Short mmCIF file of C-alpha atoms and ligand atoms in Angstrom, two decimals:
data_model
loop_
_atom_site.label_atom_id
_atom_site.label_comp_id
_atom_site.label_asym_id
_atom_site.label_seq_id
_atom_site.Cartn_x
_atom_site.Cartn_y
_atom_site.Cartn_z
CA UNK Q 1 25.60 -17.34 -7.92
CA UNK Q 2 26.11 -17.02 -4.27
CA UNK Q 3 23.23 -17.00 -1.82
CA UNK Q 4 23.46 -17.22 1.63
CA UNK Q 5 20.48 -18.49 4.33
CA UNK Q 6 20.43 -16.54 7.63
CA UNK Q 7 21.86 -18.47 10.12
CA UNK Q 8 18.95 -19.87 11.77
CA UNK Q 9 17.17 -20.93 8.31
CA UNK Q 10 20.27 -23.10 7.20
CA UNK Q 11 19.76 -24.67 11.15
CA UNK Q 12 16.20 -25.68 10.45
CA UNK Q 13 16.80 -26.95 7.17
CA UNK Q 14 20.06 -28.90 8.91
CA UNK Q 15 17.77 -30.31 10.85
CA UNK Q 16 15.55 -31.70 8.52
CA UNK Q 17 18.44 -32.89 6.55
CA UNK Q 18 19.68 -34.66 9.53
CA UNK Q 19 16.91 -36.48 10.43
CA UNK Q 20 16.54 -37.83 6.88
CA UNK Q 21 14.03 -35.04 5.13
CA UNK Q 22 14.86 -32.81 2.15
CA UNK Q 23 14.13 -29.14 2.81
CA UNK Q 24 14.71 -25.68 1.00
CA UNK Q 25 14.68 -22.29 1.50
CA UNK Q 26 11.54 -21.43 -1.42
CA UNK Q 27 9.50 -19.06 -3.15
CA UNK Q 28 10.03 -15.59 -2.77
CA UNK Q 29 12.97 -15.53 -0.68
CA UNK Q 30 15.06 -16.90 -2.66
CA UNK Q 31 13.34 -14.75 -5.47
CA UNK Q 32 15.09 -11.88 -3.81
CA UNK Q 33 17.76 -13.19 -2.76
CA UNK Q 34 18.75 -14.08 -6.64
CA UNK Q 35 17.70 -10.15 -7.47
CA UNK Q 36 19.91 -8.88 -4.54
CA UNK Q 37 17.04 -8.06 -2.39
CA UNK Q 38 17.23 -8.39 1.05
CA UNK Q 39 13.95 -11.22 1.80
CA UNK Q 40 11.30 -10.22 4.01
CA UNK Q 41 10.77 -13.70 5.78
CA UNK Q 42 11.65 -16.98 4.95
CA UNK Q 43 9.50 -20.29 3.98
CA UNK Q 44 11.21 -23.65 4.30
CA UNK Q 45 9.71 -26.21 1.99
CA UNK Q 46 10.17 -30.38 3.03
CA UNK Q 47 9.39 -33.70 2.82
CA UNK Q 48 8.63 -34.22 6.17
CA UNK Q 49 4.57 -34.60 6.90
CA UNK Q 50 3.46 -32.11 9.45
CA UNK Q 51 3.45 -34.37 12.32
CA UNK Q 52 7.31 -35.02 11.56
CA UNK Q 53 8.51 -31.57 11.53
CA UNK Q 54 6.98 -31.01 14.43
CA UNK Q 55 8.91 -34.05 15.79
CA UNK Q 56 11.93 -32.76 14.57
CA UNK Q 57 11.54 -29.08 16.42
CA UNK Q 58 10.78 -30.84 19.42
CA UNK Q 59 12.61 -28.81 21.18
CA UNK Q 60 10.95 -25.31 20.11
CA UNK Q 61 8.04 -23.56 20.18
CA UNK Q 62 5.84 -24.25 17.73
CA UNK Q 63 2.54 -22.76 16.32
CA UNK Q 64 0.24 -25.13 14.59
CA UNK Q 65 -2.66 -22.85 13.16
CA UNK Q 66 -1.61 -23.77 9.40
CA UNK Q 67 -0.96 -27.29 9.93
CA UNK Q 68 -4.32 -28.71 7.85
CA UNK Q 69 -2.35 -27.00 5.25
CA UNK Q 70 1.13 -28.30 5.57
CA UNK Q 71 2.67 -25.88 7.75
CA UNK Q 72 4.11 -25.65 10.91
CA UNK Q 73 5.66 -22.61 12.04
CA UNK Q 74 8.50 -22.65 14.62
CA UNK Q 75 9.56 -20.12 16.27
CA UNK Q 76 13.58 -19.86 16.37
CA UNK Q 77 15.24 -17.04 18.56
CA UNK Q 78 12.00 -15.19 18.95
CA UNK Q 79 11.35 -15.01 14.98
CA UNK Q 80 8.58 -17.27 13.37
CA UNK Q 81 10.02 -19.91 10.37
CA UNK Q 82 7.14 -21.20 8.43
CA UNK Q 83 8.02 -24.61 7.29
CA UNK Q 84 5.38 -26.41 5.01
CA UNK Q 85 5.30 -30.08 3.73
CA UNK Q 86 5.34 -30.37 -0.44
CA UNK Q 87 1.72 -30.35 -1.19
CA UNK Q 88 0.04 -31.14 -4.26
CA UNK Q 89 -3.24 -29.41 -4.25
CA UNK Q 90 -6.72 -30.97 -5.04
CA UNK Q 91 -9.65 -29.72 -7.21
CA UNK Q 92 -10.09 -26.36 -7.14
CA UNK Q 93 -13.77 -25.13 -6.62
CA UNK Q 94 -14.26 -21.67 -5.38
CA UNK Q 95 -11.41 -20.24 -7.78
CA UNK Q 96 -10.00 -20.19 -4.64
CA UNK Q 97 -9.33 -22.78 -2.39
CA UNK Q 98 -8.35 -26.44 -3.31
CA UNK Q 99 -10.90 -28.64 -2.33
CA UNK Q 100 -8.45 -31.26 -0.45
CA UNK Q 101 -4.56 -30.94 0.34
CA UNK Q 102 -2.42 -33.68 -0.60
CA UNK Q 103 1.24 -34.05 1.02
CA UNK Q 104 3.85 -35.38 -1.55
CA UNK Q 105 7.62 -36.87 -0.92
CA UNK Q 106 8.79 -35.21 -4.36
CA UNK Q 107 9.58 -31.80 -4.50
CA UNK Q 108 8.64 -31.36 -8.10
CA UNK Q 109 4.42 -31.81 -7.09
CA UNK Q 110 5.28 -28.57 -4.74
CA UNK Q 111 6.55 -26.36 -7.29
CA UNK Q 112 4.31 -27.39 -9.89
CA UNK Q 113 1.29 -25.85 -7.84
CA UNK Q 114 3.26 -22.75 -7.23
CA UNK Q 115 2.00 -19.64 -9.32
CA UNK Q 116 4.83 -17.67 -11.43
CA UNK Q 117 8.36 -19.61 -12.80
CA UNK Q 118 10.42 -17.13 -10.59
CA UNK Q 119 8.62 -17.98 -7.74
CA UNK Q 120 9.64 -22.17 -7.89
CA UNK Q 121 13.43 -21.47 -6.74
CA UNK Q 122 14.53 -23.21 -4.03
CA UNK Q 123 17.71 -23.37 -2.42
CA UNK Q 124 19.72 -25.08 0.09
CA UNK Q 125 23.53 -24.96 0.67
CA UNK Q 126 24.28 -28.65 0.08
CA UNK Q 127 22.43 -28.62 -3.32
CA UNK Q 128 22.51 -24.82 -4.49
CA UNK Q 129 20.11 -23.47 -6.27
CA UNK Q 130 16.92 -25.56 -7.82
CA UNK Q 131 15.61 -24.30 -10.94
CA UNK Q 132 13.16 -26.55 -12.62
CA UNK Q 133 10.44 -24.28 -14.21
CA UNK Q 134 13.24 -21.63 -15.89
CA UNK Q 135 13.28 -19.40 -13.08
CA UNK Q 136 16.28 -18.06 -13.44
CA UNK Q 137 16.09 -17.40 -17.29
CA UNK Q 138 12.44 -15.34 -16.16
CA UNK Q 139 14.44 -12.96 -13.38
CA UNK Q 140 17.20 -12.21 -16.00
CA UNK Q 141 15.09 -11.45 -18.80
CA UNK Q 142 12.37 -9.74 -16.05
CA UNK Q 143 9.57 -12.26 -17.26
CA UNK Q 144 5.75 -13.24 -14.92
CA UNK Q 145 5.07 -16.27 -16.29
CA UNK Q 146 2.84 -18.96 -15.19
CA UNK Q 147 3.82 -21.89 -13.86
CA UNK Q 148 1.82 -24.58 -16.60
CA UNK Q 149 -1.18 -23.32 -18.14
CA UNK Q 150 -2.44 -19.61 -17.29
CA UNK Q 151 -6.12 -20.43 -18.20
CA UNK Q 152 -6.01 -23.44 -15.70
CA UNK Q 153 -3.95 -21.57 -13.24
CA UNK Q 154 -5.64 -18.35 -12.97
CA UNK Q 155 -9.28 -20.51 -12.69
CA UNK Q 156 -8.06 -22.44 -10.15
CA UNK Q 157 -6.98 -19.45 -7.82
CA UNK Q 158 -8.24 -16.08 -9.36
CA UNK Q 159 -6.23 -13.85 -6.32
CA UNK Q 160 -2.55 -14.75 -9.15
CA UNK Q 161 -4.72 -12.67 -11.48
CA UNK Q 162 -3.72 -9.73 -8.96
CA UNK Q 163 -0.51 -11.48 -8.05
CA UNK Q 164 0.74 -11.67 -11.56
CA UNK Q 165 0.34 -7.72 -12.10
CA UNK Q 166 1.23 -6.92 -8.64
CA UNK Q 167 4.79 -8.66 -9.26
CA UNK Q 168 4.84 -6.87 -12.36
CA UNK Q 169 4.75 -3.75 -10.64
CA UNK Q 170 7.15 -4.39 -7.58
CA UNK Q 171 9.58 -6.15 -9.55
CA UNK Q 172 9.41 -4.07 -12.79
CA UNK Q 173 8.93 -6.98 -14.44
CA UNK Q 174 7.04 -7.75 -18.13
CA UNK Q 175 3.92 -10.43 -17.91
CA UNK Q 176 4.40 -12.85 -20.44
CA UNK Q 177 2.25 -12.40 -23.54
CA UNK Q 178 -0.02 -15.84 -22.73
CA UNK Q 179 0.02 -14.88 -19.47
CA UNK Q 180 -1.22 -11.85 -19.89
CA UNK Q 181 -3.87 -12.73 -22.55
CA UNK Q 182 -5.47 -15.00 -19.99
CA UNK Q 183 -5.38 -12.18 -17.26
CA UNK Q 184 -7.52 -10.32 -19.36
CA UNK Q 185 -9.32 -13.28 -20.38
CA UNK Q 186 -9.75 -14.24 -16.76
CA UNK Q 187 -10.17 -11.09 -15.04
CA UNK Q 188 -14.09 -11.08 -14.00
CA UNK Q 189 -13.08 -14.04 -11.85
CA UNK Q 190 -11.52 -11.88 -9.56
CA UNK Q 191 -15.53 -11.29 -7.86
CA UNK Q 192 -15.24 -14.71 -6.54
CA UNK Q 193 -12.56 -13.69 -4.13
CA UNK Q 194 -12.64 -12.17 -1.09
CA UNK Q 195 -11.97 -8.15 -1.64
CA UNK Q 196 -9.68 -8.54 1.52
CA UNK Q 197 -6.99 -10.01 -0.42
CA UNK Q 198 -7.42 -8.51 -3.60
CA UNK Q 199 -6.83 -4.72 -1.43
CA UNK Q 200 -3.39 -6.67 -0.28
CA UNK Q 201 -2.36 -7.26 -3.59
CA UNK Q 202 -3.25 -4.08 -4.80
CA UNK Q 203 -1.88 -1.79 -2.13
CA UNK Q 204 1.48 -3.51 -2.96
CA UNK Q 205 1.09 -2.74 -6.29
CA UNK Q 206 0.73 0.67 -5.54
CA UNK Q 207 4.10 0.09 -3.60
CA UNK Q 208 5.52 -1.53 -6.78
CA UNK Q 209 7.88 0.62 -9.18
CA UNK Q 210 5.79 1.41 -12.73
CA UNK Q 211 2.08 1.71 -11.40
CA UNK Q 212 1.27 4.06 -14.82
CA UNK Q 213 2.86 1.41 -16.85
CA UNK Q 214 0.96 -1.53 -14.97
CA UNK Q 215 -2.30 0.31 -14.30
CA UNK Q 216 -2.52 1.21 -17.95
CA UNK Q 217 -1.98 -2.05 -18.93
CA UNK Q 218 -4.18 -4.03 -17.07
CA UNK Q 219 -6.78 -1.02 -16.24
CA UNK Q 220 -9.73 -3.54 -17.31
CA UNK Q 221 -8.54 -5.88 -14.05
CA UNK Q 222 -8.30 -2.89 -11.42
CA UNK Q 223 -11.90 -1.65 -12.95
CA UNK Q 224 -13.16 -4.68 -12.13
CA UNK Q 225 -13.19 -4.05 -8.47
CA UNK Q 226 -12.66 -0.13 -8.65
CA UNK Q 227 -15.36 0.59 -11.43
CA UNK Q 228 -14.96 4.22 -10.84
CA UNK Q 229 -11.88 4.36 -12.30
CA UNK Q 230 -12.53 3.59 -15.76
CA UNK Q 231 -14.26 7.28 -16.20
CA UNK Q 232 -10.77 8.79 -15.45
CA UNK Q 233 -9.26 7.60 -18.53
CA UNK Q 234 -9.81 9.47 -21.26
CA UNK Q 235 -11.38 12.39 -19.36
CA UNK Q 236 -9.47 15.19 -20.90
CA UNK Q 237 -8.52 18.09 -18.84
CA UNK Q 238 -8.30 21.44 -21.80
CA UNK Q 239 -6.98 23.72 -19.15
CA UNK Q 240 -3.52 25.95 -18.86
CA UNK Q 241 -2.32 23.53 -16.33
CA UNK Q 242 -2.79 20.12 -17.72
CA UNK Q 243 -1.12 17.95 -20.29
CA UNK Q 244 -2.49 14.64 -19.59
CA UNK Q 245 -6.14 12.86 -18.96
CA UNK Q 246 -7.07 12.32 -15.24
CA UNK Q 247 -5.94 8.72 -15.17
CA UNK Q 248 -2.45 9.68 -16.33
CA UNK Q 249 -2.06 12.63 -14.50
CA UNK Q 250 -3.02 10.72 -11.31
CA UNK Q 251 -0.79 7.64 -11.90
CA UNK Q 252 1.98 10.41 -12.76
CA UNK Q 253 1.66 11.29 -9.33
CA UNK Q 254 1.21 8.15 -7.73
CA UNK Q 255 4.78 6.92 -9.24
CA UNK Q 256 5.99 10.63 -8.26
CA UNK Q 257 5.29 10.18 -4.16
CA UNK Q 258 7.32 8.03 -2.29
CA UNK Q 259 6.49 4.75 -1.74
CA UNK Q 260 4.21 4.64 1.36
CA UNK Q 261 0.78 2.97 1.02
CA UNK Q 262 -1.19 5.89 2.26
CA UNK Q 263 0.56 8.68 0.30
CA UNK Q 264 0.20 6.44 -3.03
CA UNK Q 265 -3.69 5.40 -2.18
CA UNK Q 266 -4.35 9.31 -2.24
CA UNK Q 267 -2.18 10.29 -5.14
CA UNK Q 268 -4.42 7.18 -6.87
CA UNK Q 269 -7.74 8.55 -6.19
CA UNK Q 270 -7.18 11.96 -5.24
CA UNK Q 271 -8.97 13.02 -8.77
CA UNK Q 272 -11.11 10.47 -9.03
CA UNK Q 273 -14.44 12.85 -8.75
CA UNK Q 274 -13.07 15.29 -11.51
CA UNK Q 275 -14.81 12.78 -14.18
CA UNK Q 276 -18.28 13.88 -12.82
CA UNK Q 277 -16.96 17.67 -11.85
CA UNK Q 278 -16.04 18.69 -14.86
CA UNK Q 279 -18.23 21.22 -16.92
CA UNK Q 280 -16.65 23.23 -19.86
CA UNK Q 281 -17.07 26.68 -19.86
CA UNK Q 282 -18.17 28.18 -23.72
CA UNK Q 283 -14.16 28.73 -24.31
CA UNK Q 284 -13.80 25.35 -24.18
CA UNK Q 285 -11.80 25.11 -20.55
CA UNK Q 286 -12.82 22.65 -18.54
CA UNK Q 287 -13.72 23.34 -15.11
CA UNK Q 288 -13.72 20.69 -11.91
CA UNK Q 289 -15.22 22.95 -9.37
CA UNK Q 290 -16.05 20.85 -6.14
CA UNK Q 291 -14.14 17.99 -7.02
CA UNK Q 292 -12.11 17.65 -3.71
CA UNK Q 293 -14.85 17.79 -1.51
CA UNK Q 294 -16.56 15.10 -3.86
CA UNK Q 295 -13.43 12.86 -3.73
CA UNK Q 296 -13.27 12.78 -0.16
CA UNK Q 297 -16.68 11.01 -0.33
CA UNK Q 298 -16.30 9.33 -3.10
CA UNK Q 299 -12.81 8.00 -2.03
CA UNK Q 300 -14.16 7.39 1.36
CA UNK Q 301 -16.72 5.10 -0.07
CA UNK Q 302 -14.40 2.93 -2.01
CA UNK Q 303 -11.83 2.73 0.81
CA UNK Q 304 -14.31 1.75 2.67
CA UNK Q 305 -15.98 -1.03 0.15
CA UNK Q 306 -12.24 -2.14 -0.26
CA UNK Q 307 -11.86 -2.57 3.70
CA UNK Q 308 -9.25 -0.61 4.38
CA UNK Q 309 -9.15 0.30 8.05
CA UNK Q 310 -10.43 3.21 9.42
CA UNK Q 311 -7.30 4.99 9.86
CA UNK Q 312 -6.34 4.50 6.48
CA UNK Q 313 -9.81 5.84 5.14
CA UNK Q 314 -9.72 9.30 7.21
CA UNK Q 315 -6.38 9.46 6.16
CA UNK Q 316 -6.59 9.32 2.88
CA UNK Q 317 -10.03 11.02 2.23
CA UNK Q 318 -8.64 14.07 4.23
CA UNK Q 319 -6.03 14.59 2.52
CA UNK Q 320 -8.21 13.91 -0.44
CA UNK Q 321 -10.33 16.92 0.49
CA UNK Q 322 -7.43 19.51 1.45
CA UNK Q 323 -4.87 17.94 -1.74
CA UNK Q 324 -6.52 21.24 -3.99
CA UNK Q 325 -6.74 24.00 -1.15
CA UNK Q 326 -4.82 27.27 -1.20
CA UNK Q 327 -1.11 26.93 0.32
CA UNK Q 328 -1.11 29.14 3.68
CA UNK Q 329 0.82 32.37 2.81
CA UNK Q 330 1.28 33.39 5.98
CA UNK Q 331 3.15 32.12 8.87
CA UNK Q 332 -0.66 32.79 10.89
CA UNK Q 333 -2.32 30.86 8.04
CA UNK Q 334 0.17 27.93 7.63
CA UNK Q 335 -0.64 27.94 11.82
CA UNK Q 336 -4.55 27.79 11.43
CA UNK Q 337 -3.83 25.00 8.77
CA UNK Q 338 -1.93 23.08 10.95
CA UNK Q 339 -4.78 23.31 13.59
CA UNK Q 340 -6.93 22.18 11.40
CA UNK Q 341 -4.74 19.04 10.27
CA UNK Q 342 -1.93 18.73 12.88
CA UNK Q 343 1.56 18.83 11.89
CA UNK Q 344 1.30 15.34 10.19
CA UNK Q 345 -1.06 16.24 7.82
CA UNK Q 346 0.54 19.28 7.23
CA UNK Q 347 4.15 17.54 5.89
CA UNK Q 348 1.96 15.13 3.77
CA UNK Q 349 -0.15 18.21 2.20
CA UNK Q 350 3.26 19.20 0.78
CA UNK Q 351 4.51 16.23 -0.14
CA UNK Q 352 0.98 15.58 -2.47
CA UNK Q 353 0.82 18.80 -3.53
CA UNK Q 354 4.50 18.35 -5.16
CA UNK Q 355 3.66 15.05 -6.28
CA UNK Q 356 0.61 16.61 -8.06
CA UNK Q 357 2.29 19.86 -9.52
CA UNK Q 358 4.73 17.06 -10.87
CA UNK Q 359 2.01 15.58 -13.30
CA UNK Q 360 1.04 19.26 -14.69
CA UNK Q 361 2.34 21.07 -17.39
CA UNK Q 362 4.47 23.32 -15.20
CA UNK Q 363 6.09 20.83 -12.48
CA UNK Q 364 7.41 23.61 -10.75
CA UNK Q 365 4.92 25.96 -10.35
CA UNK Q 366 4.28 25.39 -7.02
CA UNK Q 367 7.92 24.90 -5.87
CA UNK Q 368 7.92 28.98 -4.01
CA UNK Q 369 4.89 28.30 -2.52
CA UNK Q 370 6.01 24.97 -1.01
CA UNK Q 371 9.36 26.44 0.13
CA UNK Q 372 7.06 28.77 2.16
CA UNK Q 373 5.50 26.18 3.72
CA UNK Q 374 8.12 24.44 5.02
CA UNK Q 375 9.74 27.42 6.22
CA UNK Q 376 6.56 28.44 8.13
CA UNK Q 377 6.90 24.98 9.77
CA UNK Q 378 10.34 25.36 10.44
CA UNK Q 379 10.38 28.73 12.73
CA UNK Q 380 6.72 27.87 14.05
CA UNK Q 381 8.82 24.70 15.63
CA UNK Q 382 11.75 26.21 16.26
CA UNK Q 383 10.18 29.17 18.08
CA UNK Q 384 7.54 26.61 19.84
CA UNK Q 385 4.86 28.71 18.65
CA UNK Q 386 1.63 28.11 19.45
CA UNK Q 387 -1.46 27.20 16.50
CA UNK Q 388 -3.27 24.01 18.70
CA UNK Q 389 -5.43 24.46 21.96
CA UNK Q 390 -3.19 22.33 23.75
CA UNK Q 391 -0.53 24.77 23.27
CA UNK Q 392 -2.35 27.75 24.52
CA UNK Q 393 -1.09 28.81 28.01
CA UNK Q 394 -5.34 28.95 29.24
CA UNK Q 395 -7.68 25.78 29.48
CA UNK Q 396 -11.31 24.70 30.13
CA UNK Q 397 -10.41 24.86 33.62
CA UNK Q 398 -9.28 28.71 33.52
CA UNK Q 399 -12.41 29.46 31.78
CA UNK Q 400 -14.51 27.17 34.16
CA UNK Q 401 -13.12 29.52 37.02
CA UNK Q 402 -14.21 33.04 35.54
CA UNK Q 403 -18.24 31.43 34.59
CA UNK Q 404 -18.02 30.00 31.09
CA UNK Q 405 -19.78 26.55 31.17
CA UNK Q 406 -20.74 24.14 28.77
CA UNK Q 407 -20.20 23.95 24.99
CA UNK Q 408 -19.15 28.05 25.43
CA UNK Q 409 -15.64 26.54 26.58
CA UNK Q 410 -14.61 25.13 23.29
CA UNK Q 411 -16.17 28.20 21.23
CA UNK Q 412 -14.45 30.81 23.73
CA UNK Q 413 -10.93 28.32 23.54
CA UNK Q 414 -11.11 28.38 19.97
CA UNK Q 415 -11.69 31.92 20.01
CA UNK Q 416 -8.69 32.60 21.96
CA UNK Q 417 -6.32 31.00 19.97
CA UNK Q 418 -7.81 32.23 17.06
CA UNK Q 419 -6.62 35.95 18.55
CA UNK Q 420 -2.85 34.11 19.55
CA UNK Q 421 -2.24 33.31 15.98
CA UNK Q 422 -3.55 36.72 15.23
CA UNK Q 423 -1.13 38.44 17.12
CA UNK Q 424 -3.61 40.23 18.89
CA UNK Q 425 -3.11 38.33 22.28
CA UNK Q 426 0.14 36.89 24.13
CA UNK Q 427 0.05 33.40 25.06
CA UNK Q 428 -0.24 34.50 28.15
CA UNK Q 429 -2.19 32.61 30.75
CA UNK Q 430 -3.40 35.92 32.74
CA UNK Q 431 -4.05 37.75 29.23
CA UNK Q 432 -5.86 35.02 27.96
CA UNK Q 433 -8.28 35.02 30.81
CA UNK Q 434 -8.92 38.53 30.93
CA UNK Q 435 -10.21 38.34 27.32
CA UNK Q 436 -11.79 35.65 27.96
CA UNK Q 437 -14.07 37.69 30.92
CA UNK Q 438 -14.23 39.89 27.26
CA UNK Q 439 -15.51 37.46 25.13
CA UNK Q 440 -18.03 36.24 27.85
P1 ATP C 501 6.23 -11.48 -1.11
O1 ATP C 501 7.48 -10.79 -1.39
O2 ATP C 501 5.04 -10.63 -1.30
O3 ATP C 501 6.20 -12.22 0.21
P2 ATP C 501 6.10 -14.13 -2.16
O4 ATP C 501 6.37 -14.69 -3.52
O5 ATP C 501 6.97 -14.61 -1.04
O6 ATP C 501 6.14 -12.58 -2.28
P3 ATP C 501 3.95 -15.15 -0.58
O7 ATP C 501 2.51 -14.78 -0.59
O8 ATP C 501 4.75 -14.90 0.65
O9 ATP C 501 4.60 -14.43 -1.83
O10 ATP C 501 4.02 -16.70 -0.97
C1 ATP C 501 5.18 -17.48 -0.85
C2 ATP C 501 5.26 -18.44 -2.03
O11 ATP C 501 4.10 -19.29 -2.05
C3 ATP C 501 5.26 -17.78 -3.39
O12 ATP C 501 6.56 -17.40 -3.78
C4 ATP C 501 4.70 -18.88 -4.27
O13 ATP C 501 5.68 -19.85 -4.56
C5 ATP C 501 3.66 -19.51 -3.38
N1 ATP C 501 2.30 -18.91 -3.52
C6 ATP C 501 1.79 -17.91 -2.77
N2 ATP C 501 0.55 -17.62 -3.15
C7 ATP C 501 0.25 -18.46 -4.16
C8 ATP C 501 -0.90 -18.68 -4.96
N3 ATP C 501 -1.98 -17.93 -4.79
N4 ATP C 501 -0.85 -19.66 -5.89
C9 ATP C 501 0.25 -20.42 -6.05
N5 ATP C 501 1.37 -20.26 -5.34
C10 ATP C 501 1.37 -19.29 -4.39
MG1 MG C 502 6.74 -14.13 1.07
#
């Protein structure tokens, strides 16, 4: 197999070399790089204590916030190299964080504390690739698998409980039967660490490649901190448009989107009030009246408990609230939609209602309606036509000049564009005064 370091990495780890240290490229990195995916960043693994690398980059900048830890990050043509001294990690008492940090001259103690067998590669170019815990045997038959005993693993750092299913979901990869035994086993440990990192984890898995197939799996591990999600499953939906429960049909569309964390977060939950919507009428068709506007809160809240930022939240929960709405049918409604939403909102409307038509029974029953859409967006662009108040040709200040004060600006504004999207006024600065004078 041929791998090859960026530049820069194989000087660091020259470096080392040179001044009498091992060091490898480890962990993920060269992960992907085996797979044929391009790495992200690069971690350097040595012998060298702290206090020695940072001898040896003498020369460059170097950050030293992780250095109680091992690592010492230099930065190398503007680009930050984390390189960390083989550590073998103490007792473990928070399921969480090892109690002490203990640096080590033999490579083996690092990748014996590292969590899954593909993720103990190393590799430098003098020695190739390092394979001690079957790596390489795990990527080619697509296998998570502890490194040493799950049980012991898994209690001494809950957060690989999420790891081990998040990898399973980016990489596509199978969890290993004792592996996944003690996951389940294991899973309630997860409330002993902090929610911040178990939301990282988790929006990556909804990044990863198979979130039905993962979710469905290891649905008792995401209930544990998304409780409200266990109702979905098995809450039938007997209408004409449905052929799967709500938790299918929602992580139908999740795979469905494309892969951008706040498209997949709403495909995820945008359902998740029908389980206390639903009624069923005395034909036997269930109904889920309401259960938009009772997903934005209910999403909102959960985002929220999750910490998610605030962008992501209103983001989500609007489109959340709006993912059921009628599709404008007219070029004047597809503009009043896009002044409620902005043209942003807009594009993602379409892309989850497609992604949610493509989890019914008919996956192409809205495809005409869609088409419209875009269409509408298309000419209202091309044209430059106006549907927002700063488009419209009159402002406060116009109305300000003929004696409308106060909050009557934004209610006369409003009104006014309201008539421009109409048809029944120009955008016209001097016609949009003299109906203003009307209005007043
Ligand atoms: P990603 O592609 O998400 O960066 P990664 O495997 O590189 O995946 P990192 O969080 O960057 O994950 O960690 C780098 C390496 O450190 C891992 O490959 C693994 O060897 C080790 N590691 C990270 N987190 C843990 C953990 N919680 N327990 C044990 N080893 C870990
Ligand atoms: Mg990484």
């Amino acid at each position: 197999m041929e791998l090859h370091l960026p530049e820069k990495v194989n000087r660091a780890i020259k470096l080392l070399n040179d001044n009498g240290f091992e060091a490898y490229a480890v962990g993920g990195c060269v992960r992907d790089m085996v797979m044929g995916i391009a790495p992200h960043d690069f971690d350097i693994t040595t012998s060298a204590l702290p206090e020695e690398t940072e001898k040896v980059f003498g020369g460059y900048r170097i950050i030293e916030t992780g250095i109680k830890h091992g690592t010492v990050t230099v930065i190398m043509e503007n680009e930050p190299i984390e390189i960390t001294t083989y550590r073998i990690d103490g007792d473990y008492l928070d399921n969480r964080h090892p109690e002490s940090v203990n640096f080590s001259r033999n490579l083996k103690d690092d990748l014996s504390r590292r969590d899954f067998t593909v993720n103990t590669l190393c590799f430098n170019e003098n020695d190739g690739l390092i394979d001690l815990f079957g790596g390489i045997d795990d990527i080619k038959s697509g296998i998570i698998r502890c490194v040493g005993e799950p049980d012991k693993r898994f209690n001494e750092d809950a957060l690989r409980i999420m790891r081990a299913i998040r990898f399973s979901c980016t990489l596509g990869f199978n969890i290993e039967e004792g592996t996944a035994e003690s996951i389940i086993r294991n899973r309630e440990l997860l409330r002993h660490i902090a929610v911040e990192r178990i939301r990282e984890e988790f929006t990556k898995l909804l990044c990863g490649k198979s979130v039905r197939e993962t979710v469905s799996k290891y649905r008792c591990v995401i209930e544990v901190f998304i409780p409200e999600y266990a109702a979905l499953f098995g809450c039938e939906q007997n209408t004409p448009y449905h052929i799967y429960d709500v938790a299918s049909h929602s992580l139908v569309a999740t795979d469905f989107i494309e892969n951008d964390k706040d498209l997949r977060l709403t495909m995820f939950f945008h359902d998740i009030a029908k389980p206390v919507c639903r009624t069923t009428d005395e034909n036997g068709t269930d109904h889920f009246k309401g259960h938009a506007l009772t997903g934005e809160i209910m999403s909102r809240e959960i985002l929220k408990r999750l910490r998610y930022d605030n962008k992501t939240v209103e983001k989500v929960s609007t489109l959340i609230k709006i993912h059921s709405a009628a599709s404008p049918k007219s070029k004047a409604e597809a503009k009043f939609l896009l002044s409620n939403i902005g043209e942003d909102r807009y594009r993602d409307f379409m892309k989850v209602r497609r992604a949610d038509c493509f989890a019914k029974a008919n996956p192409h029953s809205h495809d005409e309606k869609l088409k419209n859409m875009q269409s509408f967006l298309d000419e209202i662009k091309k044209n430059n036509e106006c549907y927002s108040l700063k488009q419209l040709a009159a402002d406060g200040n116009d109305l300000k000049a003929v004696g409308i004060t106060g909050g009557k600006i934004n209610f006369v504004l409003k009104s006014l564009l309201s008539l421009v999207i109409n048809g029944e006024c120009e955008n016209d600065r001097e016609k949009l005064i003299a109906k203003a004078k009307e209005l007043k």
